[in-house]
Amino acid sequence: MNPAAVLALAASAAALPAGEGGAASLCGLCHPDVRVQYETSIHRSEEISCVSCHGGDPSAGDVAGAHGRGFRGRVRRAGIPDLCASCHADAGIMRPYNLPTDQLALYRTSAHGRLLARGDDRAAVCTDCHGAHDIRSARDPSSRVHSLNVPQTCARCHSDASLRAAFGHLGDPYADFAASVHGEALLRRGNLSAPDCSRCHGAHGAAPPGMGDVDKVCGQCHQTARYWFRTGPHATAMAREGMSECASCHGHHATAAAPVSLLETACSGCHAAGTAPLELASRMKTLYDGAGEEIETARALVDKAARVPLYVEDYRARLQEADTSLIESLPTMHSLDLSRVEHLTARARSIGREVQAEVNGKLGDRAWRRLGLAAFWFYLLVTVAILARRRRRWAGGGGR
Amino acid sequence: MWGLAAAGVGLSFLRAPSAGHRPSEGTVRCGPFSTLAIGEGRFVPHGARPLFVVRASESEVLALSAVCTHLHCVLRWDPGSRTIQCPCHAGAFDRSGAVLSGPPSRPLPQLEADVRADEIVVHVGS
Amino acid sequence: MSGADPAGGSRGPRPIAWIEQRLNLTEIFSFLTNFGVFPAELDTRKPLREAIHEALDRPIPSYARWPRVLGILSLMLLAVLAVTGVMLAFYYQPTPSEAYESSTILVRDVTFGWFVHQVHGWASHALLFVLLLRLGRFFFQTLYRPPRELIWMVGLLAFLAATHADLTGRLLGWSGQGYWTTVRAVEILYDLPVLGGLFAFVVGGPGIDSLVLTRFYLMHILVLPAALTGLLYLGSAGVRRVGLSGAPEGGAGRAAYAVYLHDLMILALLTVGALVTLATLLPAPFDQPADPLVTPRGARPPWYLLASYGFMEAFPGWFPRWARGLLVEAALVCALLLPFLDRPGKEGRRVRTARILAAAAIAAWLTFTWYGWRLEAGP
């Protein structure tokens, strides 16, 4: 290194405020906006500099020199996955960060990767989701690929009207998702247990789940529902008919919280009126509604008794048991096995009824108060009558 | 007769209610400590706020709420795996109340517990 | 209450005679008569039996019948409050953490606990109502004029003591409504110059905390009942000196005391009957525990303070609050000194003017009460 270069380095280090990581610094003289973006990125703190991706000579003070030796300039879209993978698929480099190295392989299997392989530049590449100069850790809440931001990031293409028209996609997945029970939990309440797009579609390997896989995807979280679904006749029948398992009744992007009343609307989509399956659905609904009503009636009674006040802590504990049984019974409907549903709802219903009977009994004990009051008034009036007679005797002058 | 009735009401009023209906001072008695093996837990019913006591070590005891943080189902102690299981959506918590798997996003709240004369006493507050 | 047995001779049974040689039972019994149960004087030099028999035969004007019944009725209600209050004190614990729970256990788990609690509450309402009715009667019939000036003043002070006893009692249960009613009431009282400062000094500060609860408890069970008892005693002492109002002097309308003793017993029974019926059929609801950070909806001052509240709030903002408080205090002082402000003159005109004034005062009171009620009625 010649003395002039050392001098230039020192000058640049003095001129640029955040000048540590020296070698990167001179690019920012001409690309200040890129430099500003770069300052926030995770690559900056790991000292992955401009030349790592763009090549060239960061120490040259003039454009010709800087854009000289090994300069790659703007990276072609089709080349971006391979460029990123040059580090990110290298187990040796990634090991200390404990990052996976299979992203490129996954990407090539994804709908995005296959489209790109066909030479379609509209396909999303790494930078479309992660950003380029301002790339951040996925754990950073301001990152584009943080769970809270993933729906927006995907929506940049998938809810874009012209792109949707070009690919013949009908719905607006972002709008559907945002209105769904999942979107509500994730976007409005910030519940990170709720799924973003990648939980169902994959991230680097993003693709719509195929027939026969939907229950696996949903079952990642809805384990009990999937378990009972697999034990029931729907699992094989729907696979045979090529029907989407969960989505046939619950929808997919726009899936709503599943009320018991879904039994009234969803089944008739396939089953004709008056057939045994619809009969089964209506019987299951009756069981759930019955148990729910018993519990609610019991709860209202317990609340009333608490205001009297009566001692209701034990009743509240039993209502909690009943709630547990009812909630436990809901996923079992996917088995289409009436006896299972019956078993758990019957428990919830009978607890509700018992509590009602006992609270009513306790409240009914208060009817004795009225009876006691009547007896009290009877004695009181008798006493008053006796006193009134004695008073008359005194007033008449008799007295003694 | 009026005097008798008044005396009856007065005396039955003065008879103090049974122990369960006295101010609890915010504590729950959770049975003997010595019969609980290390790592073992016990379900303790307590109104709408049931709880588990878990023996953490030779001398330490831990009290956890037994209500699932997901949809408030009543949890069960699984003696085989020594974990806490939710019957509703297969949520699971470890012996310290941390979420092991399933939909719950928050750990089980811990309660203050200590051992007095081999009886586990949990302070639930009023 | 069996009363005095009218049958029997003048010589008492042996145990009573034995005691009477060592204690003057008549004097001890006159303790009761001093409170107005027995308006006729007893001759304390005679043995009890003889003194009572003599009194029973003495013709006196009716005092246990309308409209002179209100005085004796307030004493009966005070007795009911004393008995039930002592019973409640067996279970109640006056600390913020225990007040609500001990009250809950009292009304929920103790046999007849709810009954004693409700009777105490209804007796409190009834006492305030009776004392107010008595004041109204004095006002309308200009009975506060000589020689009953002191009876009027004592009656007014007794009403004030009873409202304070009611106010302090509302806090003790540490329920949401009770707590916030107290907060609202205390806000009004603190705005009164001098009296408010005195009240704050006694209560111990602007916030309602454990210290205030202890002081309210002591006021409620000891200081105010003692004051109320003393005032009612003074009232009946005054009645014994100047005579029952509107009572005929001669023989007409008078009967042997025993006749009115029967009236008194019937009245006592009916009073207890009314309280028991109200307590059983119209129990006051049991509220949630107090949360000092959340004001429940419709938290108003107690009804007897609504007029002051409405009056204080009815002024435009520039009128200082201490001056509003001063006006309230001036009205109170005027009421207290009414017998001296309304000097007797030409009877006919004065009575009519007094009645018009009385009607105007009551109308104003009702208007401000309505206005005060409206202030908190919001959505």
Short mmCIF file of C-alpha atoms in Angstrom, two decimals, chain A residues 306-312 366 369-370 373 376-377 380-381 383-384 387-388 390-391 394-395 399-400, chain C residues 6 53 57 65 107-109 114 258-260 262-263 265-266 269-270 272-274 276-277 280-281 286:
data_model
loop_
_atom_site.label_atom_id
_atom_site.label_comp_id
_atom_site.label_asym_id
_atom_site.label_seq_id
_atom_site.Cartn_x
_atom_site.Cartn_y
_atom_site.Cartn_z
CA ALA A 306 -73.01 -13.94 43.60
CA ARG A 307 -74.87 -10.65 43.78
CA VAL A 308 -77.22 -11.96 46.49
CA PRO A 309 -74.55 -12.86 47.73
CA LEU A 310 -74.21 -16.61 47.95
CA TYR A 311 -70.99 -18.62 48.07
CA VAL A 312 -70.34 -19.47 44.40
CA ARG A 366 -84.70 -17.82 49.96
CA ARG A 369 -87.54 -16.21 53.91
CA ARG A 370 -90.93 -15.20 52.52
CA LEU A 373 -92.00 -13.46 56.89
CA PHE A 376 -93.73 -13.55 61.46
CA TRP A 377 -96.57 -11.27 60.38
CA LEU A 380 -97.18 -10.04 64.94
CA LEU A 381 -100.82 -9.40 64.06
CA THR A 383 -99.90 -9.94 69.29
CA VAL A 384 -101.19 -6.60 68.04
CA LEU A 387 -102.59 -5.63 72.77
CA ALA A 388 -105.45 -3.74 71.10
CA ARG A 390 -106.12 -4.95 76.42
CA ARG A 391 -105.86 -1.31 75.38
CA TRP A 394 -107.83 0.07 79.87
CA ALA A 395 -109.49 2.83 77.87
CA GLY A 399 -107.85 -2.02 83.42
CA ARG A 400 -107.19 -4.17 86.41
CA PRO C 6 -101.59 -4.49 85.80
CA HIS C 53 -98.79 1.79 89.00
CA ASP C 57 -103.10 5.52 86.12
CA ARG C 65 -100.05 8.39 67.90
CA VAL C 107 -74.10 -11.44 54.81
CA ARG C 108 -73.35 -14.66 52.94
CA ASP C 109 -72.20 -17.26 55.44
CA TRP C 114 -78.07 -10.85 55.72
CA ALA C 258 -101.35 2.43 80.35
CA VAL C 259 -103.54 3.00 77.30
CA TYR C 260 -100.73 4.79 75.53
CA HIS C 262 -100.27 -0.30 74.61
CA ASP C 263 -100.14 2.10 71.68
CA MET C 265 -96.04 -1.53 72.11
CA ILE C 266 -98.18 -1.84 69.00
CA LEU C 269 -94.21 -4.17 66.80
CA LEU C 270 -95.35 -2.48 63.61
CA VAL C 272 -90.11 -3.97 63.65
CA GLY C 273 -92.59 -5.57 61.25
CA ALA C 274 -92.01 -2.88 58.65
CA VAL C 276 -88.31 -6.97 58.74
CA THR C 277 -90.59 -6.82 55.70
CA THR C 280 -86.71 -9.47 53.45
CA LEU C 281 -88.53 -8.26 50.36
CA PHE C 286 -74.62 -6.33 47.40
#
